[in-house]
Amino acid sequence: MEKKRVAVPILCHGHSRPVVDLFYSPVTPDGFFLVSASKDSYSMLRNGETGDWIGTFEGHKGAVWSVCLDTNALRAASGSADFSAKVWDALTGDVLHSFEHKHIVRACAFSEDTHLLLTGGVEKVLRVYDLNCPDALPREVDKSPGSVRTVSWMHSDQTILSSCTDMGGVRLWDVRSGEIVKTLETESSVTSAEVSQDGRYITTADGSTVMIWDANHFGLVRRYNMPCTVESASLEPIYGNKFIAGGEDMWVRVFDFQSGDEIACNKGHHGPVHCVRFSPKGESYASGSEDGTIRIWHRPFDP
């Protein structure tokens, strides 16, 4: 049997506690960027290709659970256990806006047009902040059925996707009506939900399975049983012919989209893998772990 090829990663130190979220920017005229969230209360910005540290966003007083960049990578946003979400200038590291909540903020996402910030967390409320009018009260979408774990925008900012920590399924909300229009059913709570770069697919991880959904018709395209409990999964953005997953066994695995066969297994982390994401070009992918490190893996597989 052919031996599975392994990658030698770029090792990124800097966080002193577990790395719990990663986000790649789209490709910009200045390249693409990677931002990380950690329980050490900081988020860090890096060159997405080399992993070189650019800067640290300092200001939260609790674990940072979620982080994202806007389309142009000019602003970052973070959600924290200090009951706040913050918007940062990605060039200077300054806080532009701080939005107070009544409980832990677990998820945040910029709209595609960059004008809105979506947040969710333990309060079970989805809030939409207008960044052009940051002092205005946020719009509150219909009450979430559970504590919010993940949020994303879809369909040119017409649809919101969210999952909960205490129940299965992914819910799709119509932004105009504020109502749930569809629930993608899963057996366990969804810890990772990613909308593909081309908007065609939703990739979810719910512990024992990774599922690929049609983002427009909402049908289940593929279901894969995982060899271990996984916390995060990401679909290759250019060809869509493979996906990565990471979880409790500390390994980052690469799987074939069509067959579900494991085609690579990357070892190196010294704690469970909490988050994995493909870079926007699909040439590399990053993983964040309980061990406090980020590893950027350049693919050992054929395109």
mmCIF file of N, CA, C and O in Angstrom, residues 34-71:
data_model
loop_
_atom_site.group_PDB
_atom_site.id
_atom_site.type_symbol
_atom_site.label_atom_id
_atom_site.label_comp_id
_atom_site.label_asym_id
_atom_site.label_seq_id
_atom_site.Cartn_x
_atom_site.Cartn_y
_atom_site.Cartn_z
ATOM 1 N N LEU A 34 -3.916 35.785 7.798
ATOM 2 C CA LEU A 34 -4.488 34.813 8.727
ATOM 3 C C LEU A 34 -4.595 35.463 10.088
ATOM 4 O O LEU A 34 -3.630 36.042 10.595
ATOM 5 N N VAL A 35 -5.770 35.365 10.691
ATOM 6 C CA VAL A 35 -5.965 35.916 12.025
ATOM 7 C C VAL A 35 -6.414 34.786 12.949
ATOM 8 O O VAL A 35 -7.138 33.878 12.540
ATOM 9 N N SER A 36 -5.945 34.834 14.198
ATOM 10 C CA SER A 36 -6.203 33.753 15.150
ATOM 11 C C SER A 36 -6.819 34.304 16.425
ATOM 12 O O SER A 36 -6.585 35.455 16.816
ATOM 13 N N ALA A 37 -7.604 33.457 17.102
ATOM 14 C CA ALA A 37 -8.201 33.794 18.390
ATOM 15 C C ALA A 37 -7.707 32.793 19.424
ATOM 16 O O ALA A 37 -7.554 31.606 19.127
ATOM 17 N N SER A 38 -7.483 33.288 20.640
ATOM 18 C CA SER A 38 -6.930 32.419 21.676
ATOM 19 C C SER A 38 -7.542 32.732 23.033
ATOM 20 O O SER A 38 -7.994 33.846 23.300
ATOM 21 N N LYS A 39 -7.496 31.723 23.897
ATOM 22 C CA LYS A 39 -7.958 31.902 25.270
ATOM 23 C C LYS A 39 -7.037 32.810 26.082
ATOM 24 O O LYS A 39 -7.352 33.145 27.229
ATOM 25 N N ASP A 40 -5.892 33.210 25.496
ATOM 26 C CA ASP A 40 -4.979 34.112 26.213
ATOM 27 C C ASP A 40 -5.431 35.571 26.173
ATOM 28 O O ASP A 40 -4.734 36.451 26.660
ATOM 29 N N SER A 41 -6.590 35.842 25.570
ATOM 30 C CA SER A 41 -7.245 37.158 25.456
ATOM 31 C C SER A 41 -6.736 37.984 24.280
ATOM 32 O O SER A 41 -7.134 39.131 24.114
ATOM 33 N N TYR A 42 -5.906 37.388 23.429
ATOM 34 C CA TYR A 42 -5.371 38.107 22.280
ATOM 35 C C TYR A 42 -5.803 37.453 20.967
ATOM 36 O O TYR A 42 -6.071 36.254 20.905
ATOM 37 N N SER A 43 -5.835 38.263 19.926
ATOM 38 C CA SER A 43 -5.907 37.739 18.569
ATOM 39 C C SER A 43 -4.695 38.278 17.819
ATOM 40 O O SER A 43 -4.207 39.369 18.115
ATOM 41 N N MET A 44 -4.199 37.495 16.871
ATOM 42 C CA MET A 44 -2.971 37.844 16.174
ATOM 43 C C MET A 44 -3.171 37.803 14.674
ATOM 44 O O MET A 44 -3.867 36.923 14.152
ATOM 45 N N LEU A 45 -2.529 38.740 13.995
ATOM 46 C CA LEU A 45 -2.579 38.825 12.538
ATOM 47 C C LEU A 45 -1.244 38.359 11.973
ATOM 48 O O LEU A 45 -0.183 38.755 12.454
ATOM 49 N N ARG A 46 -1.312 37.522 10.920
ATOM 50 C CA ARG A 46 -0.107 36.970 10.294
ATOM 51 C C ARG A 46 -0.216 37.037 8.782
ATOM 52 O O ARG A 46 -1.327 37.083 8.221
ATOM 53 N N ASN A 47 0.938 37.016 8.137
ATOM 54 C CA ASN A 47 0.968 36.797 6.697
ATOM 55 C C ASN A 47 0.432 35.399 6.439
ATOM 56 O O ASN A 47 0.943 34.423 6.997
ATOM 57 N N GLY A 48 -0.589 35.295 5.593
ATOM 58 C CA GLY A 48 -1.237 34.005 5.403
ATOM 59 C C GLY A 48 -0.390 32.972 4.694
ATOM 60 O O GLY A 48 -0.632 31.773 4.815
ATOM 61 N N GLU A 49 0.592 33.431 3.951
ATOM 62 C CA GLU A 49 1.437 32.513 3.182
ATOM 63 C C GLU A 49 2.633 32.029 3.988
ATOM 64 O O GLU A 49 2.940 30.840 4.011
ATOM 65 N N THR A 50 3.286 32.947 4.682
ATOM 66 C CA THR A 50 4.515 32.608 5.404
ATOM 67 C C THR A 50 4.287 32.343 6.890
ATOM 68 O O THR A 50 5.140 31.751 7.555
ATOM 69 N N GLY A 51 3.164 32.815 7.433
ATOM 70 C CA GLY A 51 2.916 32.696 8.857
ATOM 71 C C GLY A 51 3.617 33.757 9.688
ATOM 72 O O GLY A 51 3.507 33.765 10.925
ATOM 73 N N ASP A 52 4.330 34.683 9.037
ATOM 74 C CA ASP A 52 5.059 35.715 9.776
ATOM 75 C C ASP A 52 4.093 36.599 10.566
ATOM 76 O O ASP A 52 3.064 37.046 10.037
ATOM 77 N N TRP A 53 4.457 36.857 11.809
ATOM 78 C CA TRP A 53 3.635 37.684 12.685
ATOM 79 C C TRP A 53 3.642 39.127 12.190
ATOM 80 O O TRP A 53 4.684 39.682 11.851
ATOM 81 N N ILE A 54 2.447 39.726 12.140
ATOM 82 C CA ILE A 54 2.309 41.133 11.751
ATOM 83 C C ILE A 54 1.974 41.986 12.961
ATOM 84 O O ILE A 54 2.541 43.065 13.154
ATOM 85 N N GLY A 55 1.031 41.514 13.778
ATOM 86 C CA GLY A 55 0.646 42.307 14.941
ATOM 87 C C GLY A 55 -0.310 41.555 15.839
ATOM 88 O O GLY A 55 -0.869 40.517 15.469
ATOM 89 N N THR A 56 -0.493 42.089 17.050
ATOM 90 C CA THR A 56 -1.390 41.506 18.046
ATOM 91 C C THR A 56 -2.446 42.534 18.420
ATOM 92 O O THR A 56 -2.129 43.705 18.660
ATOM 93 N N PHE A 57 -3.692 42.084 18.449
ATOM 94 C CA PHE A 57 -4.796 42.946 18.863
ATOM 95 C C PHE A 57 -4.974 42.794 20.375
ATOM 96 O O PHE A 57 -5.389 41.731 20.848
ATOM 97 N N GLU A 58 -4.683 43.868 21.112
ATOM 98 C CA GLU A 58 -4.718 43.834 22.570
ATOM 99 C C GLU A 58 -5.825 44.733 23.090
ATOM 100 O O GLU A 58 -5.940 45.881 22.680
ATOM 101 N N GLY A 59 -6.637 44.199 24.004
ATOM 102 C CA GLY A 59 -7.715 45.000 24.563
ATOM 103 C C GLY A 59 -8.791 44.188 25.250
ATOM 104 O O GLY A 59 -9.481 44.700 26.138
ATOM 105 N N HIS A 60 -8.962 42.927 24.866
ATOM 106 C CA HIS A 60 -9.937 42.082 25.551
ATOM 107 C C HIS A 60 -9.427 41.689 26.933
ATOM 108 O O HIS A 60 -8.212 41.581 27.155
ATOM 109 N N LYS A 61 -10.355 41.420 27.838
ATOM 110 C CA LYS A 61 -10.004 41.033 29.200
ATOM 111 C C LYS A 61 -10.479 39.614 29.511
ATOM 112 O O LYS A 61 -10.610 39.240 30.684
ATOM 113 N N GLY A 62 -10.705 38.845 28.479
ATOM 114 C CA GLY A 62 -11.101 37.444 28.633
ATOM 115 C C GLY A 62 -10.745 36.701 27.370
ATOM 116 O O GLY A 62 -10.257 37.283 26.392
ATOM 117 N N ALA A 63 -10.973 35.411 27.386
ATOM 118 C CA ALA A 63 -10.662 34.580 26.221
ATOM 119 C C ALA A 63 -11.315 35.141 24.960
ATOM 120 O O ALA A 63 -12.453 35.623 24.999
ATOM 121 N N VAL A 64 -10.588 35.104 23.857
ATOM 122 C CA VAL A 64 -11.154 35.478 22.558
ATOM 123 C C VAL A 64 -11.595 34.190 21.869
ATOM 124 O O VAL A 64 -10.780 33.308 21.603
ATOM 125 N N TRP A 65 -12.880 34.090 21.601
ATOM 126 C CA TRP A 65 -13.449 32.856 21.064
ATOM 127 C C TRP A 65 -13.585 32.856 19.548
ATOM 128 O O TRP A 65 -13.615 31.803 18.925
ATOM 129 N N SER A 66 -13.700 34.026 18.959
ATOM 130 C CA SER A 66 -13.966 34.101 17.525
ATOM 131 C C SER A 66 -13.250 35.303 16.938
ATOM 132 O O SER A 66 -13.076 36.327 17.609
ATOM 133 N N VAL A 67 -12.832 35.167 15.681
ATOM 134 C CA VAL A 67 -12.129 36.269 15.026
ATOM 135 C C VAL A 67 -12.381 36.197 13.530
ATOM 136 O O VAL A 67 -12.631 35.119 12.978
ATOM 137 N N CYS A 68 -12.366 37.349 12.864
ATOM 138 C CA CYS A 68 -12.572 37.382 11.419
ATOM 139 C C CYS A 68 -11.951 38.648 10.846
ATOM 140 O O CYS A 68 -11.605 39.585 11.580
ATOM 141 N N LEU A 69 -11.797 38.661 9.536
ATOM 142 C CA LEU A 69 -11.317 39.827 8.792
ATOM 143 C C LEU A 69 -12.371 40.220 7.783
ATOM 144 O O LEU A 69 -13.124 39.369 7.293
ATOM 145 N N ASP A 70 -12.424 41.513 7.439
ATOM 146 C CA ASP A 70 -13.353 41.912 6.392
ATOM 147 C C ASP A 70 -12.767 41.565 5.018
ATOM 148 O O ASP A 70 -11.631 41.097 4.905
ATOM 149 N N THR A 71 -13.543 41.785 3.982
ATOM 150 C CA THR A 71 -13.183 41.341 2.636
ATOM 151 C C THR A 71 -11.849 41.904 2.185
ATOM 152 O O THR A 71 -11.083 41.225 1.478
#
